Amino acid sequence: SDVASQIKINFSMVLNLLLSHSPEQVKELIGRSFASYLIGRKAPKRSRRGRRRLLQDDFSNHLNFLKDTGYVSKAGDLTEDGRWASQLRVDQPLLIAEGFRRDLLPQKDAQLLAAVIAAFVNERETDTKISKKRVPPALKGTFDRVVKGLRPFAWQMLKRGFQARVLHLRPVVAIYAWTNGEPWESVRVMAEMEEGDLVMLILRTADNLRHIRGLRRAFPQAAQAAHEAIELILREPVIYDL
Protein backbone atom coordinates (compact mmCIF):
# COMPACT_ATOMS: atom_id res chain seq x y z
CA SER A 1 0.00 0.00 0.00
CA ASP A 2 2.97 2.32 0.53
CA VAL A 3 3.81 1.93 -3.17
CA ALA A 4 0.21 2.51 -4.23
CA SER A 5 0.16 5.67 -2.15
CA GLN A 6 3.04 7.06 -4.25
CA ILE A 7 0.67 7.39 -7.22
CA LYS A 8 -2.47 9.36 -6.45
CA ILE A 9 -5.52 9.92 -8.61
CA ASN A 10 -6.98 13.41 -8.27
CA PHE A 11 -9.56 15.48 -10.14
CA SER A 12 -6.97 17.69 -11.84
CA MET A 13 -5.17 14.61 -13.22
CA VAL A 14 -8.40 13.00 -14.41
CA LEU A 15 -9.65 16.15 -16.17
CA ASN A 16 -6.30 16.62 -17.90
CA LEU A 17 -6.05 13.00 -19.03
CA LEU A 18 -9.58 13.19 -20.46
CA LEU A 19 -8.56 16.14 -22.65
CA SER A 20 -6.85 13.71 -25.00
CA HIS A 21 -7.85 10.20 -23.90
CA SER A 22 -11.04 8.18 -23.52
CA PRO A 23 -11.79 6.74 -20.05
CA GLU A 24 -10.77 3.28 -21.32
CA GLN A 25 -7.46 4.65 -22.58
CA VAL A 26 -6.86 6.36 -19.23
CA LYS A 27 -7.45 3.11 -17.35
CA GLU A 28 -4.99 1.33 -19.63
CA LEU A 29 -2.49 4.18 -19.20
CA ILE A 30 -2.80 4.02 -15.41
CA GLY A 31 -2.30 0.26 -15.49
CA ARG A 32 0.79 0.49 -17.70
CA SER A 33 2.34 3.37 -15.76
CA PHE A 34 1.72 1.67 -12.43
CA ALA A 35 3.09 -1.66 -13.67
CA SER A 36 6.27 0.06 -14.90
CA TYR A 37 6.60 1.85 -11.58
CA LEU A 38 6.28 -1.38 -9.63
CA ILE A 39 8.76 -3.22 -11.84
CA GLY A 40 11.23 -0.38 -11.22
CA ARG A 41 10.58 -0.80 -7.50
CA LYS A 42 10.95 -4.60 -7.79
CA ALA A 43 7.52 -5.12 -6.19
CA PRO A 44 6.28 -8.75 -6.01
CA LYS A 45 4.26 -9.79 -9.07
CA ARG A 46 1.38 -11.16 -7.01
CA SER A 47 0.67 -7.74 -5.47
CA ARG A 48 0.74 -5.77 -8.74
CA ARG A 49 -2.61 -6.80 -10.08
CA GLY A 50 -4.53 -5.91 -6.92
CA ARG A 51 -2.84 -2.54 -6.52
CA ARG A 52 -3.36 -1.68 -10.18
CA ARG A 53 -7.05 -2.54 -9.80
CA LEU A 54 -7.30 -0.23 -6.77
CA LEU A 55 -5.90 2.65 -8.81
CA GLN A 56 -8.22 1.96 -11.72
CA ASP A 57 -11.19 1.79 -9.36
CA ASP A 58 -10.09 5.11 -7.84
CA PHE A 59 -10.03 6.62 -11.33
CA SER A 60 -13.55 5.27 -11.97
CA ASN A 61 -14.81 6.84 -8.73
CA HIS A 62 -13.39 10.23 -9.74
CA LEU A 63 -14.80 9.83 -13.26
CA ASN A 64 -18.28 8.97 -11.99
CA PHE A 65 -18.33 12.00 -9.71
CA LEU A 66 -17.28 14.25 -12.61
CA LYS A 67 -20.09 12.75 -14.70
CA ASP A 68 -22.65 13.25 -11.93
CA THR A 69 -21.63 16.89 -11.50
CA GLY A 70 -21.55 17.80 -15.20
CA TYR A 71 -17.82 18.12 -15.85
CA VAL A 72 -17.76 14.95 -17.95
CA SER A 73 -20.50 13.68 -20.29
CA LYS A 74 -22.09 10.26 -19.89
CA ALA A 75 -20.00 9.15 -22.88
CA GLY A 76 -16.81 10.10 -21.05
CA ASP A 77 -15.92 13.33 -22.86
CA LEU A 78 -15.20 16.59 -21.08
CA THR A 79 -18.13 18.99 -21.16
CA GLU A 80 -17.53 22.69 -21.77
CA ASP A 81 -17.20 23.16 -17.99
CA GLY A 82 -14.83 20.21 -17.83
CA ARG A 83 -12.57 21.73 -20.48
CA TRP A 84 -12.01 25.02 -18.66
CA ALA A 85 -11.89 23.27 -15.28
CA SER A 86 -9.01 21.13 -16.59
CA GLN A 87 -6.88 24.31 -16.61
CA LEU A 88 -7.18 24.57 -12.82
CA ARG A 89 -4.17 22.41 -11.95
CA VAL A 90 -4.47 23.24 -8.27
CA ASP A 91 -5.18 21.46 -4.97
CA GLN A 92 -8.92 22.12 -4.96
CA PRO A 93 -9.87 22.35 -8.67
CA LEU A 94 -13.49 21.28 -8.29
CA LEU A 95 -14.29 23.60 -5.38
CA ILE A 96 -12.81 26.56 -7.27
CA ALA A 97 -14.51 25.50 -10.51
CA GLU A 98 -17.82 25.18 -8.71
CA GLY A 99 -17.25 28.64 -7.23
CA PHE A 100 -17.15 29.96 -10.78
CA ARG A 101 -20.06 27.85 -12.01
CA ARG A 102 -22.28 29.06 -9.18
CA ASP A 103 -21.08 32.67 -9.62
CA LEU A 104 -19.83 32.78 -6.03
CA LEU A 105 -16.26 33.98 -6.54
CA PRO A 106 -15.55 37.72 -6.86
CA GLN A 107 -14.63 38.01 -10.54
CA LYS A 108 -14.18 41.78 -10.84
CA ASP A 109 -12.23 42.64 -7.71
CA ALA A 110 -8.54 41.62 -7.63
CA GLN A 111 -8.16 42.12 -3.88
CA LEU A 112 -11.25 40.12 -2.96
CA LEU A 113 -10.33 37.37 -5.43
CA ALA A 114 -6.80 36.99 -4.02
CA ALA A 115 -8.16 36.88 -0.47
CA VAL A 116 -10.83 34.26 -1.19
CA ILE A 117 -8.46 32.05 -3.19
CA ALA A 118 -6.15 32.00 -0.15
CA ALA A 119 -8.87 30.05 1.69
CA PHE A 120 -8.64 27.22 -0.86
CA VAL A 121 -4.85 27.14 -0.48
CA ASN A 122 -4.62 27.30 3.31
CA GLU A 123 -4.01 23.91 4.94
CA ARG A 124 -3.73 25.09 8.53
CA GLU A 125 -6.58 24.67 10.98
CA THR A 126 -7.26 28.06 12.53
CA ASP A 127 -9.38 27.65 15.62
CA THR A 128 -8.89 31.15 16.99
CA LYS A 129 -11.69 33.58 16.27
CA ILE A 130 -10.90 36.78 14.46
CA SER A 131 -12.44 40.04 15.67
CA LYS A 132 -15.20 41.33 13.42
CA LYS A 133 -13.60 44.75 13.63
CA ARG A 134 -10.66 43.33 11.67
CA VAL A 135 -12.90 42.11 8.84
CA PRO A 136 -14.07 44.66 6.22
CA PRO A 137 -17.81 44.16 5.52
CA ALA A 138 -17.25 43.56 1.78
CA LEU A 139 -14.75 40.81 2.57
CA LYS A 140 -16.96 39.16 5.21
CA GLY A 141 -19.95 39.23 2.86
CA THR A 142 -17.95 37.71 0.00
CA PHE A 143 -16.42 35.00 2.18
CA ASP A 144 -19.76 34.03 3.75
CA ARG A 145 -21.36 33.83 0.31
CA VAL A 146 -18.63 31.51 -0.97
CA VAL A 147 -18.74 29.23 2.09
CA LYS A 148 -22.54 29.01 2.14
CA GLY A 149 -22.79 28.59 -1.64
CA LEU A 150 -20.20 25.80 -1.80
CA ARG A 151 -21.41 23.89 1.26
CA PRO A 152 -23.83 21.59 -0.64
CA PHE A 153 -21.15 20.69 -3.20
CA ALA A 154 -18.53 20.13 -0.49
CA TRP A 155 -20.92 17.76 1.32
CA GLN A 156 -21.53 15.95 -1.96
CA MET A 157 -17.77 15.44 -2.30
CA LEU A 158 -17.37 14.25 1.28
CA LYS A 159 -20.26 11.79 0.99
CA ARG A 160 -18.55 10.23 -2.01
CA GLY A 161 -15.27 9.86 -0.13
CA PHE A 162 -13.39 12.85 -1.55
CA GLN A 163 -11.68 15.56 0.44
CA ALA A 164 -13.11 19.08 0.48
CA ARG A 165 -10.99 21.65 2.26
CA VAL A 166 -12.54 23.58 5.15
CA LEU A 167 -12.39 27.30 4.36
CA HIS A 168 -11.07 29.49 7.20
CA LEU A 169 -11.51 33.25 7.48
CA ARG A 170 -8.20 34.23 9.09
CA PRO A 171 -5.92 33.64 6.05
CA VAL A 172 -8.49 35.44 3.89
CA VAL A 173 -8.33 38.52 6.11
CA ALA A 174 -4.53 38.43 6.14
CA ILE A 175 -4.17 38.22 2.35
CA TYR A 176 -6.79 40.94 1.90
CA ALA A 177 -4.77 43.19 4.20
CA TRP A 178 -1.61 42.35 2.24
CA THR A 179 -3.27 43.27 -1.08
CA ASN A 180 -4.30 46.57 0.49
CA GLY A 181 -0.71 47.50 1.34
CA GLU A 182 -0.62 46.65 5.05
CA PRO A 183 2.92 46.26 6.46
CA TRP A 184 4.38 42.74 6.42
CA GLU A 185 4.71 42.41 10.17
CA SER A 186 1.12 43.39 10.89
CA VAL A 187 -0.12 40.95 8.21
CA ARG A 188 2.00 38.17 9.76
CA VAL A 189 0.50 38.87 13.21
CA MET A 190 -2.98 38.95 11.70
CA ALA A 191 -2.39 35.60 9.95
CA GLU A 192 -0.95 34.05 13.16
CA MET A 193 1.73 32.39 11.03
CA GLU A 194 5.47 32.07 10.98
CA GLU A 195 7.07 34.19 8.28
CA GLY A 196 7.95 31.20 6.11
CA ASP A 197 4.39 29.84 6.30
CA LEU A 198 2.94 33.20 5.27
CA VAL A 199 5.36 33.42 2.33
CA MET A 200 4.28 29.93 1.25
CA LEU A 201 0.58 30.84 1.56
CA ILE A 202 1.14 33.88 -0.68
CA LEU A 203 3.20 31.95 -3.25
CA ARG A 204 0.64 29.16 -3.48
CA THR A 205 -2.18 31.71 -3.74
CA ALA A 206 -0.28 33.34 -6.61
CA ASP A 207 0.08 29.93 -8.27
CA ASN A 208 -3.68 29.33 -8.04
CA LEU A 209 -4.29 32.81 -9.43
CA ARG A 210 -2.03 32.02 -12.42
CA HIS A 211 -4.31 29.13 -13.34
CA ILE A 212 -7.36 31.38 -13.02
CA ARG A 213 -5.58 33.92 -15.21
CA GLY A 214 -5.59 31.20 -17.88
CA LEU A 215 -9.42 31.11 -17.96
CA ARG A 216 -9.56 34.10 -20.32
CA ARG A 217 -12.14 32.61 -22.66
CA ALA A 218 -14.55 31.25 -20.05
CA PHE A 219 -14.13 33.97 -17.38
CA PRO A 220 -12.39 37.03 -18.87
CA GLN A 221 -13.13 39.34 -15.92
CA ALA A 222 -11.83 36.81 -13.38
CA ALA A 223 -8.72 36.24 -15.54
CA GLN A 224 -8.01 39.99 -15.54
CA ALA A 225 -8.65 40.26 -11.79
CA ALA A 226 -6.31 37.32 -11.18
CA HIS A 227 -3.60 39.02 -13.24
CA GLU A 228 -3.93 42.18 -11.13
CA ALA A 229 -4.05 40.17 -7.91
CA ILE A 230 -0.75 38.41 -8.65
CA GLU A 231 0.94 41.81 -9.01
CA LEU A 232 -0.53 42.94 -5.70
CA ILE A 233 0.64 39.98 -3.63
CA LEU A 234 4.05 39.23 -5.16
CA ARG A 235 6.00 42.07 -3.57
CA GLU A 236 8.77 42.21 -1.00
CA PRO A 237 9.52 40.42 1.22
CA VAL A 238 7.80 37.64 -0.74
CA ILE A 239 9.67 38.40 -3.96
CA TYR A 240 12.89 38.53 -1.96
CA ASP A 241 12.20 35.01 -0.63
CA LEU A 242 11.84 33.69 -4.16
mmCIF file of C-alpha atoms in Angstrom:
data_model
loop_
_atom_site.group_PDB
_atom_site.id
_atom_site.type_symbol
_atom_site.label_atom_id
_atom_site.label_comp_id
_atom_site.label_asym_id
_atom_site.label_seq_id
_atom_site.Cartn_x
_atom_site.Cartn_y
_atom_site.Cartn_z
ATOM 1 C CA SER A 1 0.000 0.000 0.000
ATOM 2 C CA ASP A 2 2.967 2.319 0.530
ATOM 3 C CA VAL A 3 3.809 1.931 -3.170
ATOM 4 C CA ALA A 4 0.206 2.508 -4.225
ATOM 5 C CA SER A 5 0.160 5.671 -2.150
ATOM 6 C CA GLN A 6 3.040 7.059 -4.250
ATOM 7 C CA ILE A 7 0.668 7.394 -7.220
ATOM 8 C CA LYS A 8 -2.473 9.357 -6.454
ATOM 9 C CA ILE A 9 -5.518 9.916 -8.613
ATOM 10 C CA ASN A 10 -6.975 13.407 -8.275
ATOM 11 C CA PHE A 11 -9.556 15.476 -10.138
ATOM 12 C CA SER A 12 -6.973 17.688 -11.841
ATOM 13 C CA MET A 13 -5.169 14.609 -13.216
ATOM 14 C CA VAL A 14 -8.401 13.003 -14.414
ATOM 15 C CA LEU A 15 -9.645 16.150 -16.166
ATOM 16 C CA ASN A 16 -6.295 16.617 -17.901
ATOM 17 C CA LEU A 17 -6.048 13.000 -19.034
ATOM 18 C CA LEU A 18 -9.582 13.189 -20.460
ATOM 19 C CA LEU A 19 -8.564 16.137 -22.653
ATOM 20 C CA SER A 20 -6.845 13.707 -25.000
ATOM 21 C CA HIS A 21 -7.847 10.195 -23.904
ATOM 22 C CA SER A 22 -11.039 8.180 -23.522
ATOM 23 C CA PRO A 23 -11.792 6.738 -20.053
ATOM 24 C CA GLU A 24 -10.775 3.282 -21.318
ATOM 25 C CA GLN A 25 -7.455 4.645 -22.578
ATOM 26 C CA VAL A 26 -6.857 6.357 -19.229
ATOM 27 C CA LYS A 27 -7.445 3.109 -17.347
ATOM 28 C CA GLU A 28 -4.990 1.333 -19.630
ATOM 29 C CA LEU A 29 -2.488 4.184 -19.201
ATOM 30 C CA ILE A 30 -2.796 4.021 -15.410
ATOM 31 C CA GLY A 31 -2.303 0.257 -15.492
ATOM 32 C CA ARG A 32 0.791 0.492 -17.702
ATOM 33 C CA SER A 33 2.339 3.374 -15.756
ATOM 34 C CA PHE A 34 1.721 1.665 -12.430
ATOM 35 C CA ALA A 35 3.093 -1.657 -13.675
ATOM 36 C CA SER A 36 6.270 0.064 -14.902
ATOM 37 C CA TYR A 37 6.597 1.854 -11.585
ATOM 38 C CA LEU A 38 6.284 -1.380 -9.631
ATOM 39 C CA ILE A 39 8.763 -3.222 -11.844
ATOM 40 C CA GLY A 40 11.227 -0.383 -11.216
ATOM 41 C CA ARG A 41 10.583 -0.802 -7.505
ATOM 42 C CA LYS A 42 10.946 -4.599 -7.786
ATOM 43 C CA ALA A 43 7.522 -5.117 -6.195
ATOM 44 C CA PRO A 44 6.278 -8.750 -6.012
ATOM 45 C CA LYS A 45 4.256 -9.788 -9.070
ATOM 46 C CA ARG A 46 1.380 -11.157 -7.007
ATOM 47 C CA SER A 47 0.669 -7.737 -5.467
ATOM 48 C CA ARG A 48 0.740 -5.770 -8.742
ATOM 49 C CA ARG A 49 -2.613 -6.799 -10.080
ATOM 50 C CA GLY A 50 -4.535 -5.911 -6.917
ATOM 51 C CA ARG A 51 -2.845 -2.541 -6.518
ATOM 52 C CA ARG A 52 -3.362 -1.681 -10.175
ATOM 53 C CA ARG A 53 -7.047 -2.543 -9.800
ATOM 54 C CA LEU A 54 -7.301 -0.231 -6.770
ATOM 55 C CA LEU A 55 -5.895 2.651 -8.807
ATOM 56 C CA GLN A 56 -8.216 1.961 -11.722
ATOM 57 C CA ASP A 57 -11.193 1.795 -9.358
ATOM 58 C CA ASP A 58 -10.095 5.111 -7.836
ATOM 59 C CA PHE A 59 -10.033 6.619 -11.327
ATOM 60 C CA SER A 60 -13.548 5.266 -11.971
ATOM 61 C CA ASN A 61 -14.811 6.844 -8.731
ATOM 62 C CA HIS A 62 -13.387 10.229 -9.739
ATOM 63 C CA LEU A 63 -14.797 9.830 -13.259
ATOM 64 C CA ASN A 64 -18.282 8.966 -11.992
ATOM 65 C CA PHE A 65 -18.331 11.998 -9.712
ATOM 66 C CA LEU A 66 -17.279 14.248 -12.609
ATOM 67 C CA LYS A 67 -20.092 12.753 -14.702
ATOM 68 C CA ASP A 68 -22.652 13.251 -11.934
ATOM 69 C CA THR A 69 -21.627 16.894 -11.498
ATOM 70 C CA GLY A 70 -21.549 17.797 -15.196
ATOM 71 C CA TYR A 71 -17.820 18.120 -15.854
ATOM 72 C CA VAL A 72 -17.758 14.950 -17.953
ATOM 73 C CA SER A 73 -20.499 13.679 -20.290
ATOM 74 C CA LYS A 74 -22.085 10.264 -19.892
ATOM 75 C CA ALA A 75 -19.998 9.146 -22.882
ATOM 76 C CA GLY A 76 -16.814 10.099 -21.046
ATOM 77 C CA ASP A 77 -15.920 13.329 -22.862
ATOM 78 C CA LEU A 78 -15.197 16.587 -21.082
ATOM 79 C CA THR A 79 -18.127 18.987 -21.161
ATOM 80 C CA GLU A 80 -17.530 22.693 -21.771
ATOM 81 C CA ASP A 81 -17.204 23.159 -17.987
ATOM 82 C CA GLY A 82 -14.826 20.214 -17.832
ATOM 83 C CA ARG A 83 -12.574 21.729 -20.482
ATOM 84 C CA TRP A 84 -12.007 25.019 -18.664
ATOM 85 C CA ALA A 85 -11.885 23.275 -15.279
ATOM 86 C CA SER A 86 -9.009 21.126 -16.594
ATOM 87 C CA GLN A 87 -6.879 24.310 -16.613
ATOM 88 C CA LEU A 88 -7.176 24.571 -12.820
ATOM 89 C CA ARG A 89 -4.170 22.412 -11.952
ATOM 90 C CA VAL A 90 -4.465 23.238 -8.272
ATOM 91 C CA ASP A 91 -5.184 21.464 -4.972
ATOM 92 C CA GLN A 92 -8.919 22.124 -4.962
ATOM 93 C CA PRO A 93 -9.866 22.354 -8.665
ATOM 94 C CA LEU A 94 -13.491 21.283 -8.292
ATOM 95 C CA LEU A 95 -14.294 23.601 -5.384
ATOM 96 C CA ILE A 96 -12.808 26.560 -7.269
ATOM 97 C CA ALA A 97 -14.510 25.499 -10.514
ATOM 98 C CA GLU A 98 -17.824 25.178 -8.706
ATOM 99 C CA GLY A 99 -17.250 28.639 -7.233
ATOM 100 C CA PHE A 100 -17.146 29.956 -10.782
ATOM 101 C CA ARG A 101 -20.061 27.847 -12.007
ATOM 102 C CA ARG A 102 -22.283 29.065 -9.185
ATOM 103 C CA ASP A 103 -21.084 32.673 -9.622
ATOM 104 C CA LEU A 104 -19.834 32.776 -6.028
ATOM 105 C CA LEU A 105 -16.265 33.979 -6.542
ATOM 106 C CA PRO A 106 -15.548 37.719 -6.855
ATOM 107 C CA GLN A 107 -14.632 38.007 -10.541
ATOM 108 C CA LYS A 108 -14.184 41.780 -10.845
ATOM 109 C CA ASP A 109 -12.227 42.636 -7.706
ATOM 110 C CA ALA A 110 -8.540 41.617 -7.634
ATOM 111 C CA GLN A 111 -8.161 42.117 -3.880
ATOM 112 C CA LEU A 112 -11.249 40.123 -2.956
ATOM 113 C CA LEU A 113 -10.331 37.369 -5.429
ATOM 114 C CA ALA A 114 -6.803 36.989 -4.020
ATOM 115 C CA ALA A 115 -8.162 36.881 -0.470
ATOM 116 C CA VAL A 116 -10.835 34.258 -1.192
ATOM 117 C CA ILE A 117 -8.457 32.047 -3.188
ATOM 118 C CA ALA A 118 -6.147 31.999 -0.155
ATOM 119 C CA ALA A 119 -8.871 30.052 1.691
ATOM 120 C CA PHE A 120 -8.641 27.221 -0.858
ATOM 121 C CA VAL A 121 -4.853 27.145 -0.481
ATOM 122 C CA ASN A 122 -4.621 27.297 3.310
ATOM 123 C CA GLU A 123 -4.015 23.910 4.935
ATOM 124 C CA ARG A 124 -3.731 25.094 8.534
ATOM 125 C CA GLU A 125 -6.576 24.667 10.978
ATOM 126 C CA THR A 126 -7.261 28.064 12.531
ATOM 127 C CA ASP A 127 -9.383 27.652 15.622
ATOM 128 C CA THR A 128 -8.887 31.152 16.988
ATOM 129 C CA LYS A 129 -11.687 33.584 16.268
ATOM 130 C CA ILE A 130 -10.899 36.782 14.455
ATOM 131 C CA SER A 131 -12.435 40.043 15.674
ATOM 132 C CA LYS A 132 -15.202 41.327 13.418
ATOM 133 C CA LYS A 133 -13.595 44.755 13.628
ATOM 134 C CA ARG A 134 -10.659 43.328 11.670
ATOM 135 C CA VAL A 135 -12.895 42.115 8.835
ATOM 136 C CA PRO A 136 -14.068 44.658 6.221
ATOM 137 C CA PRO A 137 -17.810 44.161 5.522
ATOM 138 C CA ALA A 138 -17.255 43.560 1.782
ATOM 139 C CA LEU A 139 -14.755 40.811 2.569
ATOM 140 C CA LYS A 140 -16.957 39.156 5.207
ATOM 141 C CA GLY A 141 -19.952 39.234 2.862
ATOM 142 C CA THR A 142 -17.954 37.715 0.002
ATOM 143 C CA PHE A 143 -16.417 34.996 2.180
ATOM 144 C CA ASP A 144 -19.758 34.035 3.749
ATOM 145 C CA ARG A 145 -21.364 33.832 0.314
ATOM 146 C CA VAL A 146 -18.632 31.506 -0.969
ATOM 147 C CA VAL A 147 -18.743 29.235 2.094
ATOM 148 C CA LYS A 148 -22.542 29.014 2.136
ATOM 149 C CA GLY A 149 -22.790 28.587 -1.639
ATOM 150 C CA LEU A 150 -20.200 25.802 -1.805
ATOM 151 C CA ARG A 151 -21.407 23.887 1.259
ATOM 152 C CA PRO A 152 -23.828 21.591 -0.637
ATOM 153 C CA PHE A 153 -21.147 20.686 -3.200
ATOM 154 C CA ALA A 154 -18.529 20.126 -0.490
ATOM 155 C CA TRP A 155 -20.925 17.764 1.318
ATOM 156 C CA GLN A 156 -21.531 15.951 -1.961
ATOM 157 C CA MET A 157 -17.770 15.439 -2.300
ATOM 158 C CA LEU A 158 -17.371 14.248 1.282
ATOM 159 C CA LYS A 159 -20.260 11.791 0.993
ATOM 160 C CA ARG A 160 -18.551 10.235 -2.015
ATOM 161 C CA GLY A 161 -15.272 9.861 -0.127
ATOM 162 C CA PHE A 162 -13.389 12.849 -1.549
ATOM 163 C CA GLN A 163 -11.683 15.558 0.437
ATOM 164 C CA ALA A 164 -13.108 19.083 0.477
ATOM 165 C CA ARG A 165 -10.995 21.648 2.265
ATOM 166 C CA VAL A 166 -12.537 23.583 5.152
ATOM 167 C CA LEU A 167 -12.394 27.297 4.361
ATOM 168 C CA HIS A 168 -11.069 29.486 7.196
ATOM 169 C CA LEU A 169 -11.512 33.254 7.476
ATOM 170 C CA ARG A 170 -8.196 34.231 9.087
ATOM 171 C CA PRO A 171 -5.915 33.642 6.045
ATOM 172 C CA VAL A 172 -8.493 35.435 3.891
ATOM 173 C CA VAL A 173 -8.335 38.522 6.114
ATOM 174 C CA ALA A 174 -4.530 38.428 6.137
ATOM 175 C CA ILE A 175 -4.175 38.217 2.354
ATOM 176 C CA TYR A 176 -6.789 40.939 1.896
ATOM 177 C CA ALA A 177 -4.770 43.188 4.205
ATOM 178 C CA TRP A 178 -1.612 42.346 2.240
ATOM 179 C CA THR A 179 -3.269 43.272 -1.076
ATOM 180 C CA ASN A 180 -4.300 46.573 0.489
ATOM 181 C CA GLY A 181 -0.708 47.496 1.336
ATOM 182 C CA GLU A 182 -0.622 46.649 5.050
ATOM 183 C CA PRO A 183 2.924 46.257 6.459
ATOM 184 C CA TRP A 184 4.376 42.745 6.418
ATOM 185 C CA GLU A 185 4.712 42.407 10.175
ATOM 186 C CA SER A 186 1.116 43.390 10.889
ATOM 187 C CA VAL A 187 -0.123 40.951 8.214
ATOM 188 C CA ARG A 188 1.996 38.173 9.764
ATOM 189 C CA VAL A 189 0.499 38.867 13.207
ATOM 190 C CA MET A 190 -2.982 38.946 11.695
ATOM 191 C CA ALA A 191 -2.386 35.597 9.954
ATOM 192 C CA GLU A 192 -0.949 34.048 13.162
ATOM 193 C CA MET A 193 1.727 32.389 11.027
ATOM 194 C CA GLU A 194 5.471 32.071 10.983
ATOM 195 C CA GLU A 195 7.070 34.192 8.284
ATOM 196 C CA GLY A 196 7.952 31.198 6.108
ATOM 197 C CA ASP A 197 4.388 29.844 6.301
ATOM 198 C CA LEU A 198 2.944 33.205 5.268
ATOM 199 C CA VAL A 199 5.359 33.420 2.332
ATOM 200 C CA MET A 200 4.275 29.925 1.254
ATOM 201 C CA LEU A 201 0.583 30.842 1.556
ATOM 202 C CA ILE A 202 1.141 33.881 -0.683
ATOM 203 C CA LEU A 203 3.202 31.952 -3.246
ATOM 204 C CA ARG A 204 0.637 29.163 -3.477
ATOM 205 C CA THR A 205 -2.179 31.712 -3.737
ATOM 206 C CA ALA A 206 -0.279 33.336 -6.613
ATOM 207 C CA ASP A 207 0.082 29.932 -8.273
ATOM 208 C CA ASN A 208 -3.684 29.332 -8.035
ATOM 209 C CA LEU A 209 -4.295 32.812 -9.432
ATOM 210 C CA ARG A 210 -2.033 32.018 -12.418
ATOM 211 C CA HIS A 211 -4.312 29.132 -13.344
ATOM 212 C CA ILE A 212 -7.365 31.382 -13.017
ATOM 213 C CA ARG A 213 -5.578 33.925 -15.213
ATOM 214 C CA GLY A 214 -5.595 31.202 -17.885
ATOM 215 C CA LEU A 215 -9.422 31.113 -17.956
ATOM 216 C CA ARG A 216 -9.558 34.100 -20.323
ATOM 217 C CA ARG A 217 -12.142 32.605 -22.665
ATOM 218 C CA ALA A 218 -14.545 31.255 -20.051
ATOM 219 C CA PHE A 219 -14.130 33.969 -17.380
ATOM 220 C CA PRO A 220 -12.393 37.034 -18.869
ATOM 221 C CA GLN A 221 -13.126 39.337 -15.919
ATOM 222 C CA ALA A 222 -11.825 36.812 -13.381
ATOM 223 C CA ALA A 223 -8.723 36.244 -15.541
ATOM 224 C CA GLN A 224 -8.007 39.989 -15.538
ATOM 225 C CA ALA A 225 -8.654 40.264 -11.788
ATOM 226 C CA ALA A 226 -6.312 37.318 -11.181
ATOM 227 C CA HIS A 227 -3.599 39.020 -13.238
ATOM 228 C CA GLU A 228 -3.930 42.180 -11.132
ATOM 229 C CA ALA A 229 -4.047 40.171 -7.909
ATOM 230 C CA ILE A 230 -0.746 38.412 -8.652
ATOM 231 C CA GLU A 231 0.944 41.811 -9.007
ATOM 232 C CA LEU A 232 -0.527 42.940 -5.697
ATOM 233 C CA ILE A 233 0.644 39.983 -3.626
ATOM 234 C CA LEU A 234 4.053 39.235 -5.160
ATOM 235 C CA ARG A 235 5.999 42.070 -3.574
ATOM 236 C CA GLU A 236 8.768 42.214 -0.996
ATOM 237 C CA PRO A 237 9.524 40.422 1.216
ATOM 238 C CA VAL A 238 7.799 37.639 -0.736
ATOM 239 C CA ILE A 239 9.672 38.404 -3.963
ATOM 240 C CA TYR A 240 12.894 38.529 -1.958
ATOM 241 C CA ASP A 241 12.202 35.013 -0.630
ATOM 242 C CA LEU A 242 11.842 33.695 -4.158
#
